[in-house]
Structure formats: C-alpha cells, structure tokens
PDB file of C-alpha atoms in Angstrom:
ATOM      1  CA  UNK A   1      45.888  29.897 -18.659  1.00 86.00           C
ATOM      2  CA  UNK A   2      43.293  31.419 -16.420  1.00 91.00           C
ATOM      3  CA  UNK A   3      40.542  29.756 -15.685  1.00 94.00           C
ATOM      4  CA  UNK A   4      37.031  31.151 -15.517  1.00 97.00           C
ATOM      5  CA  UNK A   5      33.801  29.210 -13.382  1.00 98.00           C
ATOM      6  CA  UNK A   6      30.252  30.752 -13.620  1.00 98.00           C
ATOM      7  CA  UNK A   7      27.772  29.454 -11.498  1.00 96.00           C
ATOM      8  CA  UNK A   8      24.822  28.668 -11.213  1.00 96.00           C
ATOM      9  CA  UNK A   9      24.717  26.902 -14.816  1.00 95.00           C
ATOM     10  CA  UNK A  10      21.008  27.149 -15.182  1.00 96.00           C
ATOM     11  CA  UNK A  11      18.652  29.035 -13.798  1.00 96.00           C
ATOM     12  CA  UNK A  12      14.660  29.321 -14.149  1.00 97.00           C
ATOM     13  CA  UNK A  13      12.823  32.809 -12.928  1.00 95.00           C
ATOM     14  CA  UNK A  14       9.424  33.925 -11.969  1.00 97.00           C
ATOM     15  CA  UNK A  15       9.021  37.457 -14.051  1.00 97.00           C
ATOM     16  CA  UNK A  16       9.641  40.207 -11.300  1.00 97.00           C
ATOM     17  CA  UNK A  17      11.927  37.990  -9.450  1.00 97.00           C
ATOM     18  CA  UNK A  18      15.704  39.009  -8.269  1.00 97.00           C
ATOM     19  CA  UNK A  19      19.121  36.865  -9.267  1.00 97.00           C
ATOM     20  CA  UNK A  20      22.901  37.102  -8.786  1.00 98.00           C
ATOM     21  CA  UNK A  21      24.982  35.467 -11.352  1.00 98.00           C
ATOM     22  CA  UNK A  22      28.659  34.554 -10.096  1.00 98.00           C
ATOM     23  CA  UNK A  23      31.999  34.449 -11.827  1.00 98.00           C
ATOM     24  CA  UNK A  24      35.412  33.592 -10.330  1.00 98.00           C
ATOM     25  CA  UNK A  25      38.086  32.985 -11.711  1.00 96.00           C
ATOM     26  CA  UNK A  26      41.540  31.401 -11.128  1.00 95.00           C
ATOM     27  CA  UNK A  27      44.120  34.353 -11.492  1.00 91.00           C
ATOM     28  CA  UNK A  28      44.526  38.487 -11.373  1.00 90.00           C
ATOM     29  CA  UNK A  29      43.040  40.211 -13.800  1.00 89.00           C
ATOM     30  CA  UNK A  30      43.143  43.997 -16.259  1.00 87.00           C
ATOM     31  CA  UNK A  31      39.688  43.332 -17.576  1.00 91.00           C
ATOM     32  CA  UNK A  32      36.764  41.547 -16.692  1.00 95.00           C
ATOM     33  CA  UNK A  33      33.475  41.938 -18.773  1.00 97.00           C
ATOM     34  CA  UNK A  34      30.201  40.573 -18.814  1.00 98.00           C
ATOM     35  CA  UNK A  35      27.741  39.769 -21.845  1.00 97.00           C
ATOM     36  CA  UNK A  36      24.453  39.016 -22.591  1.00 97.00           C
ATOM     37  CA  UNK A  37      24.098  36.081 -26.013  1.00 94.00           C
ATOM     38  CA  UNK A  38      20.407  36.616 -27.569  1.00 89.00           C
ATOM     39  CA  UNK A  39      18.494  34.334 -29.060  1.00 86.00           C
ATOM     40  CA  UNK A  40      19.840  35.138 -32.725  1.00 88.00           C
ATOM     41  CA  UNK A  41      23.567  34.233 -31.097  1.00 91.00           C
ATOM     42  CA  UNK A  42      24.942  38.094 -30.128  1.00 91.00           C
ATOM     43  CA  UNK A  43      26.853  38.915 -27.716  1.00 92.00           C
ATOM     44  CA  UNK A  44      26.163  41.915 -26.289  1.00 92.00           C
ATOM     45  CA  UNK A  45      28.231  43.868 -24.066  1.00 93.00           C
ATOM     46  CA  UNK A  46      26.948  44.728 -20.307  1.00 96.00           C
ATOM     47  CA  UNK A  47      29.471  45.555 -18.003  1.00 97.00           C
ATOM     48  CA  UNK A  48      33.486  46.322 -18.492  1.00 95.00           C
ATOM     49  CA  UNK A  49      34.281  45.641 -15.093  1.00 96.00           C
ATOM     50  CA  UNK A  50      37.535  44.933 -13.781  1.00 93.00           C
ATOM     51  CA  UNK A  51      36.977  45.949 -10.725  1.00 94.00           C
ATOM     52  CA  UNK A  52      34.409  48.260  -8.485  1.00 96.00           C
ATOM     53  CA  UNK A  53      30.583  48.154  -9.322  1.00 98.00           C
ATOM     54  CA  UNK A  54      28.481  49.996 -11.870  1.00 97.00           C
ATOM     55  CA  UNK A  55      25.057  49.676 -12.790  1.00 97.00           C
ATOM     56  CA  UNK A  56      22.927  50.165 -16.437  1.00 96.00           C
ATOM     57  CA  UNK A  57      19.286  49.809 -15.037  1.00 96.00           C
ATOM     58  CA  UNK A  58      18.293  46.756 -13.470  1.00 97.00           C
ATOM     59  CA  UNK A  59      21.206  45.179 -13.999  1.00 97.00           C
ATOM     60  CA  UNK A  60      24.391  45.853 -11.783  1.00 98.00           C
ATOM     61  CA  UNK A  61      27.778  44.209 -11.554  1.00 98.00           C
ATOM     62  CA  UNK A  62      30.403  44.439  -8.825  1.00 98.00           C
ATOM     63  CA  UNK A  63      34.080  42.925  -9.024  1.00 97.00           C
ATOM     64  CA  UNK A  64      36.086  41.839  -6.215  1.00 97.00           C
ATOM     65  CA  UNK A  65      39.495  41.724  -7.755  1.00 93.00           C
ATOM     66  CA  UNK A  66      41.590  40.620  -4.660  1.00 94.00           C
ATOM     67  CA  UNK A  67      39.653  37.805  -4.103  1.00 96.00           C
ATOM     68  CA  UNK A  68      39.071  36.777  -7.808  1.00 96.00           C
ATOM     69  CA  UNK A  69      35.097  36.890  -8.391  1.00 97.00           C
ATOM     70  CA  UNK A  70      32.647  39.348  -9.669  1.00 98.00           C
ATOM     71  CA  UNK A  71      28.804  39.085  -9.650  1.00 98.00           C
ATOM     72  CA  UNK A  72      26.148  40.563 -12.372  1.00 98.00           C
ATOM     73  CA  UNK A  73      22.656  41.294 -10.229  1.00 98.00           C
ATOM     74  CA  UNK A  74      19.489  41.272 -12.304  1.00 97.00           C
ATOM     75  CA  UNK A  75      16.737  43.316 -10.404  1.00 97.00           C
ATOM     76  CA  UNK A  76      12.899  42.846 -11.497  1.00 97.00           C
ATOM     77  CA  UNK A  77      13.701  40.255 -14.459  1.00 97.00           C
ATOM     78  CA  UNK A  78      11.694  40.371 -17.521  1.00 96.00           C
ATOM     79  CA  UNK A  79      10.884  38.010 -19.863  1.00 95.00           C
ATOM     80  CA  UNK A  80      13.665  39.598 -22.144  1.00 93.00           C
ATOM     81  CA  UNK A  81      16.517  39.240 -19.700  1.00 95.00           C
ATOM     82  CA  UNK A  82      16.435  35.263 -21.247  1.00 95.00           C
ATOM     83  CA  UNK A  83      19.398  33.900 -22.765  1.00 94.00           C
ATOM     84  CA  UNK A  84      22.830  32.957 -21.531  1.00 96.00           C
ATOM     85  CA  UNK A  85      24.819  35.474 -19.716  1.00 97.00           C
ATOM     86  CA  UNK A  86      29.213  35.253 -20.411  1.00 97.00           C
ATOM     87  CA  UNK A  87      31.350  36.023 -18.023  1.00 97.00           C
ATOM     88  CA  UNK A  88      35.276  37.246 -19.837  1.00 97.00           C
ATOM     89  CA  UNK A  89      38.548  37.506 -17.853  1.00 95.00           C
ATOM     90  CA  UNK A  90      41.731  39.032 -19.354  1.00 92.00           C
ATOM     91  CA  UNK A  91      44.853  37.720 -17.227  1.00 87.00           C
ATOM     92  CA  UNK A  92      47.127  40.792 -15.758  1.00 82.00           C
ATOM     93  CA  UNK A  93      50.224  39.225 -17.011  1.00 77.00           C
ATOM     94  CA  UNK A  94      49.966  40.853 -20.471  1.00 65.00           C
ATOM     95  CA  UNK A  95      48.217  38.639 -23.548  1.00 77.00           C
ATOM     96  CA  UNK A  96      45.194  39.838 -24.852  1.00 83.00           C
ATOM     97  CA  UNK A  97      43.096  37.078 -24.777  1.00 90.00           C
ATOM     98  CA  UNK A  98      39.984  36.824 -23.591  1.00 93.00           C
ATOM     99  CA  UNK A  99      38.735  33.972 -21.632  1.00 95.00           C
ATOM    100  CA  UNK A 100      35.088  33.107 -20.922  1.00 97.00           C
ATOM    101  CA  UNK A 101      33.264  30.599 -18.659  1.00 97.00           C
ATOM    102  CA  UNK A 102      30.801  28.537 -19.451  1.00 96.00           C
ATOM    103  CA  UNK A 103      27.795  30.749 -19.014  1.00 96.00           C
ATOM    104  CA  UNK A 104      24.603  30.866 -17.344  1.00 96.00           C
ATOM    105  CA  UNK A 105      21.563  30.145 -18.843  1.00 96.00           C
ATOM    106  CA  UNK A 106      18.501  31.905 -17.545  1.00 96.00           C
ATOM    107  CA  UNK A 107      14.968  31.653 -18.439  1.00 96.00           C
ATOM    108  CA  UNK A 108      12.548  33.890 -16.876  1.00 96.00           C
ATOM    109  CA  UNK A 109       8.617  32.927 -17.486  1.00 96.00           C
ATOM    110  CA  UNK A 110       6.063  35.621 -17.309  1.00 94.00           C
TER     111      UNK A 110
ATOM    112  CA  UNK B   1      27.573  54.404 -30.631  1.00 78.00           C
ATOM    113  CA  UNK B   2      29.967  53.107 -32.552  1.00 83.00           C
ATOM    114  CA  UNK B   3      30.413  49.313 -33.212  1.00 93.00           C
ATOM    115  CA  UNK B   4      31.857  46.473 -34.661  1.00 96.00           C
ATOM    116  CA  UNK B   5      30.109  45.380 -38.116  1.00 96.00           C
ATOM    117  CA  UNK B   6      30.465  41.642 -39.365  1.00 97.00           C
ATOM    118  CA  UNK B   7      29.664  40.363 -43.301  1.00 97.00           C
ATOM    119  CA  UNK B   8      27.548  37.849 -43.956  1.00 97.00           C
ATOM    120  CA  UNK B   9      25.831  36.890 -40.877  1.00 96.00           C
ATOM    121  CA  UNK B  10      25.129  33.757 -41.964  1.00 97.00           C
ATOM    122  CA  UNK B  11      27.013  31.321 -44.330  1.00 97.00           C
ATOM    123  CA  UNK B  12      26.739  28.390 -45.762  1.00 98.00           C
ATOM    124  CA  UNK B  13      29.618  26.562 -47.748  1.00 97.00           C
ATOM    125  CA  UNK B  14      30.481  23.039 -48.691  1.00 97.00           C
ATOM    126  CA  UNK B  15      33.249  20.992 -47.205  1.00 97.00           C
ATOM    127  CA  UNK B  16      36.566  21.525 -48.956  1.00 97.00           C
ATOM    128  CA  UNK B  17      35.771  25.266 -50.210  1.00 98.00           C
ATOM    129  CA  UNK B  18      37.517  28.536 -48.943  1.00 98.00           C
ATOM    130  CA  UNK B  19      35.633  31.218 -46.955  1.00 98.00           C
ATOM    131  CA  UNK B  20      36.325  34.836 -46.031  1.00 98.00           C
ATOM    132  CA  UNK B  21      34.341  36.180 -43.031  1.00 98.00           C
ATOM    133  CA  UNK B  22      34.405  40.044 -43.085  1.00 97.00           C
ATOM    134  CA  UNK B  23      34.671  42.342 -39.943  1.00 97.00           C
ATOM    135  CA  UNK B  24      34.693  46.462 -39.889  1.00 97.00           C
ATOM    136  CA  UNK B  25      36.700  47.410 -36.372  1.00 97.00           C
ATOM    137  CA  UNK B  26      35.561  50.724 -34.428  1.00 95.00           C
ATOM    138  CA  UNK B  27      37.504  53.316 -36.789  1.00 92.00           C
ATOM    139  CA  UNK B  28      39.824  54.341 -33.685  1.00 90.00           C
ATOM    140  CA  UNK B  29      40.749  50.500 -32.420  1.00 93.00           C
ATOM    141  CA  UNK B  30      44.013  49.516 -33.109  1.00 92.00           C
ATOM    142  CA  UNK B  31      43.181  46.275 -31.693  1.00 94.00           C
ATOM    143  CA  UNK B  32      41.397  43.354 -33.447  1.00 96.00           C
ATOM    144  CA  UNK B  33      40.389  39.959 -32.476  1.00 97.00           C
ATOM    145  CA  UNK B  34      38.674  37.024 -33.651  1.00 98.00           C
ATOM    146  CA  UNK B  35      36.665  34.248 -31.601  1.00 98.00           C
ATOM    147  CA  UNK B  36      34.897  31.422 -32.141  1.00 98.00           C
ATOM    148  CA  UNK B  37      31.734  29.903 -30.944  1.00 97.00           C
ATOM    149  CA  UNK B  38      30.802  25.830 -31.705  1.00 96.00           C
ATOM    150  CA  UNK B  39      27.274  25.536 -30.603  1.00 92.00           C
ATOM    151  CA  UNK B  40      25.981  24.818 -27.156  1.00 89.00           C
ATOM    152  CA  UNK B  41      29.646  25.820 -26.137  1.00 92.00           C
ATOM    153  CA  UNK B  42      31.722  28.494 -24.754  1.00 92.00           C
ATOM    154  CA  UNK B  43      33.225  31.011 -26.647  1.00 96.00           C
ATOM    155  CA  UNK B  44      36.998  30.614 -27.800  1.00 97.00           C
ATOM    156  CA  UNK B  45      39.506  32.959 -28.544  1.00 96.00           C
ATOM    157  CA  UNK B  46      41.433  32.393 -32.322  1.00 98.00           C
ATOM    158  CA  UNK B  47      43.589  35.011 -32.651  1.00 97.00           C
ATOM    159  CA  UNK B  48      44.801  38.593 -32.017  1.00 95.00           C
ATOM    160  CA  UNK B  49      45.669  41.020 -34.703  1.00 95.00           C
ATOM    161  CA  UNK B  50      47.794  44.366 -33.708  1.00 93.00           C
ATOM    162  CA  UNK B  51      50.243  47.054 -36.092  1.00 90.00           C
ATOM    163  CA  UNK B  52      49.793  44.817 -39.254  1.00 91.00           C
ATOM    164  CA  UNK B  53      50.636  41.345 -37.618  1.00 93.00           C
ATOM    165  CA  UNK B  54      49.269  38.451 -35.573  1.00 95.00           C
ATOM    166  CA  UNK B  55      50.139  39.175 -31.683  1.00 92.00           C
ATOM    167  CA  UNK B  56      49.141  36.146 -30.480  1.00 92.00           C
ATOM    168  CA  UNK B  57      47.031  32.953 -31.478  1.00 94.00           C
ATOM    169  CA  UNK B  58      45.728  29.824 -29.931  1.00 95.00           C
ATOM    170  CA  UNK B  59      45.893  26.230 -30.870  1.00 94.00           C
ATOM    171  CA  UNK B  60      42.497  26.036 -32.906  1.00 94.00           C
ATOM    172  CA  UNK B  61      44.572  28.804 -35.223  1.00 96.00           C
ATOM    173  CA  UNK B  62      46.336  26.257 -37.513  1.00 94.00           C
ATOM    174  CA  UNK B  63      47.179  26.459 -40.934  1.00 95.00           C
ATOM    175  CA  UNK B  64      44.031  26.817 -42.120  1.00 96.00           C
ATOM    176  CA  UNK B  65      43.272  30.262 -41.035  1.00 97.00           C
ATOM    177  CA  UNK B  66      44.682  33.228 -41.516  1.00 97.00           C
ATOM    178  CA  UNK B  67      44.113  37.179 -41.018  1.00 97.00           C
ATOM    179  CA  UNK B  68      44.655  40.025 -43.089  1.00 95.00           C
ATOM    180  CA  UNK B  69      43.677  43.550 -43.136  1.00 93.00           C
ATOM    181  CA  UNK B  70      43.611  44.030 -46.243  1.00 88.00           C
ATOM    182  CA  UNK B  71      42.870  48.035 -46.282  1.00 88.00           C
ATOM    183  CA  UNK B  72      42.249  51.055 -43.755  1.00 79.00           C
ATOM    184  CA  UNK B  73      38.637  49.775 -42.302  1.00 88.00           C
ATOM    185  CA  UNK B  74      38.681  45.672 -43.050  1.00 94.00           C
ATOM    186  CA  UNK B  75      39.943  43.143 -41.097  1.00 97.00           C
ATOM    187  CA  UNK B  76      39.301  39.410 -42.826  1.00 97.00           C
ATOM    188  CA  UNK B  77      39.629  35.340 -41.317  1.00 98.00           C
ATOM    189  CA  UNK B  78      39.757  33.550 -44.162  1.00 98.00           C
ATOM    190  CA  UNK B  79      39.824  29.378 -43.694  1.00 98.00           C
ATOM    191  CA  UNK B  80      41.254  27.798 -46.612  1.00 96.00           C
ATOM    192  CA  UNK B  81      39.731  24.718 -46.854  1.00 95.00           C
ATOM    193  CA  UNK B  82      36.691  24.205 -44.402  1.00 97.00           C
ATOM    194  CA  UNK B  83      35.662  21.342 -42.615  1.00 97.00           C
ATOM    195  CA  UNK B  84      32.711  20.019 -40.972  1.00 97.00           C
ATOM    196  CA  UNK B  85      34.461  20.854 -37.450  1.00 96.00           C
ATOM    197  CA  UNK B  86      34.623  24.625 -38.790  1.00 97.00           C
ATOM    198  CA  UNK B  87      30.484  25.002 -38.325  1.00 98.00           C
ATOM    199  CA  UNK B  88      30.714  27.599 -35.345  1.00 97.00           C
ATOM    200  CA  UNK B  89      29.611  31.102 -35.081  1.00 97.00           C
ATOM    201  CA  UNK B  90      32.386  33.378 -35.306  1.00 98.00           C
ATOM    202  CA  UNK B  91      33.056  37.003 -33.668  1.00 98.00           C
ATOM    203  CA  UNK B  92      35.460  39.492 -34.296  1.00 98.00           C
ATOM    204  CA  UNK B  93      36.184  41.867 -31.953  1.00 97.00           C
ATOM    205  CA  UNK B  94      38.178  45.091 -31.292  1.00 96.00           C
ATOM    206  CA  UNK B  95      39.922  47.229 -28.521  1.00 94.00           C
ATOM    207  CA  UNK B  96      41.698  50.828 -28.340  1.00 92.00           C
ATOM    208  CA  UNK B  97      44.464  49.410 -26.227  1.00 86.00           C
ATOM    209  CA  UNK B  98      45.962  46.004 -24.944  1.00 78.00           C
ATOM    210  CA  UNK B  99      47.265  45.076 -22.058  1.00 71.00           C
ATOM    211  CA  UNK B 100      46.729  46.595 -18.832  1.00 70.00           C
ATOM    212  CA  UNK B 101      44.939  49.953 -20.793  1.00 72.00           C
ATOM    213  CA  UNK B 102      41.803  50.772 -23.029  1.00 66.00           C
ATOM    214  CA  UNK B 103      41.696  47.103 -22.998  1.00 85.00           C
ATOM    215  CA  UNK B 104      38.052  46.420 -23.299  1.00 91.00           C
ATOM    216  CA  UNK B 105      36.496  44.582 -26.423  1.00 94.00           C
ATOM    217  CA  UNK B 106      33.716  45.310 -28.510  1.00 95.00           C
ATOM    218  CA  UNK B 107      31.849  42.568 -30.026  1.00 96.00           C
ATOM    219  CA  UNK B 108      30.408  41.919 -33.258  1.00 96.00           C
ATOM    220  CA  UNK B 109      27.272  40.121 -34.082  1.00 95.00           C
ATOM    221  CA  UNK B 110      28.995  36.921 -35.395  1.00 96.00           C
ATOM    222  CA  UNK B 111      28.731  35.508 -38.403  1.00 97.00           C
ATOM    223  CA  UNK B 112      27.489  31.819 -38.073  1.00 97.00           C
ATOM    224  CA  UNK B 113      29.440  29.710 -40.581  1.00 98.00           C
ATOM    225  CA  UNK B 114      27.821  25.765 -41.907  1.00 98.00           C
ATOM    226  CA  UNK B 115      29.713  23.938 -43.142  1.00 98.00           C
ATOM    227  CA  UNK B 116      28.048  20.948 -45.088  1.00 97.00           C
TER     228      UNK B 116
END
C-alpha cells in the first residue's frame, strides 16, 4: 500500500516562531488531508488538499502532487498550535482507505 | 457545520465482554469509516462501510468486529469479545463520495476504549 513519511518527527518552538511540516509519500494520490490531534486525542481536520495550496489563517498547506509531497506552514505559532500534526494520503487507484504517517509532534513554549 | 458525533467518549470494559461504539455520520455521507488509534501510535484504518455493506477492510478487522447500521442516522463497531490489545482510541469517519470524488473524510472525536 502507499506509504506515507512526515518529517521532522519532533519539533520544539519559540512562541512567534515560523515552521514547515513535510509529508511525502510513496504513490499518486485523490486526497491528501492534514489534521491537527489535541490534547484530549481529536483529530481535527485542517486542510483537504490533494493538490494546490490553501490557507485558514496562519496555517497554510501546499501539495505537490507530481512529485509526491505536500507541506503544512505554521506562521506566528502559539502556544495552542501544540500537539501532533497527521498527515492522510488516499491512493488514486480506487480504495478508500486512508493512510497516515507517523506525525509530527510540536511543542511551542511561550 | 455539520459533523461527525461519536457515543461514549470514553469506555471502560473488562476483558472478555462485548462493546458497541456508536457513531452519527454527516446526514448527507453515504460513506462511513472506522479507524483506530493504539496510543503513542499512528492512526489505522479498520474498515469501510458503503450502500449497506463492508467495501473494504484491513487485517486488524477479524472476526471480532463487525459493522452495522442499524437505522437511517447510526452506524455501530461492535467487538465481540475484547481484549487487552483492543485499548485504542477509535474514530469513525464519513465522506459524500469515494474514490476519485467528494472523497474527503470527516472525523469524529474518538471514543477511547480500556480494556482491563
């Protein structure tokens, strides 16, 4: 099945600094999403990105289908934007199921 | 917005004993989906649920699971007999389409399941 790397695994922040999160993964894809798991365990749905970029405040995310990575850009991080971000590929060659990487944990102290 | 609701989010059952983990799907999805979550790991698909029957399921989907949806607005995992292993949170999920349209899933808050 596809396979999906995020890198970097961890990752510590200053409050107001700037990251990129990375995702590639091993085959073409219909649907590529990102989440964000809170401390109580949810995930919660950032980006639907297959390919392109979009951007929801001071997060953006851009996809680069042809060459099989997409990256989620946190902009002035807040103490808030802690937690481990999931990065979910759906393979184009039909079944539904999504797969997700490892994640990236991120703590940002004030 | 609409979203996906899950019931309980939290349960605790012995070994042995049978448990039902409810999900309520976005009213217009005709997709549904349930993953799994051990702790400190990545999140797993189970199973995929579309037009009354199981599309597709993975390896961790043995016996001991199943699906149903039972009525208009439920969809159910039930494991029969639970085991210490089973101790994971666990998501449901649901999409408009599948495939290559209206493919993207909506998450639920989980339901973390112990398993003593």
């Amino acid at each position: 099945g596809i396979q999906v790397e995020q890198s970097p695994p961890d990752l510590i922040l200053q409050e107001g600094a700037n990251s990129t999160l990375r995702c590639n993964f091993s085959d073409s894809v219909n649907n590529l999403q990102w989440f964000h798991q809170n401390p109580w365990g949810q995930l919660i749905n950032l980006f639907y990105i297959p390919s392109g970029t979009k951007q929801n405040g001071r997060l953006s995310a851009t996809t680069v289908a042809t060459e099989r990575y997409s990256l989620l850009y946190i902009s002035s991080s807040q103490t808030t934007d802690s937690g481990v971000y999931f990065c979910a590929a759906l393979p184009y060659y039909g079944n539904n199921r999504l797969a997700f990487g490892k994640g990236n944990q991120v703590v940002v102290i004030p | 917005e609409p979203e996906v609701t899950q019931t309980p989010s939290h349960q605790v059952t012995q070994m042995g004993q049978e448990v039902i983990l409810r999900c309520v799907p976005i009213s217009n999805h005709l997709y549904f989906y349930w993953y799994r979550q051990i702790l400190g790991q990545k999140v797993e698909f189970l199973v995929s649920f579309y037009n009354n029957e199981i599309s597709e399921k993975s390896e961790i989907f043995d016996d001991q699971f199943s699906v149903e949806r039972p009525d208009g607005s439920n969809f159910t995992l039930k494991i029969r007999s639970t085991k210490l292993e089973d101790s994971a949170m666990y998501f449901c999920a649901s999409s408009e389409g599948g495939g290559v349209l209206q493919n993207e899933q909506y998450f639920g808050p989980g339901t973390r399941l112990t398993v003593t």
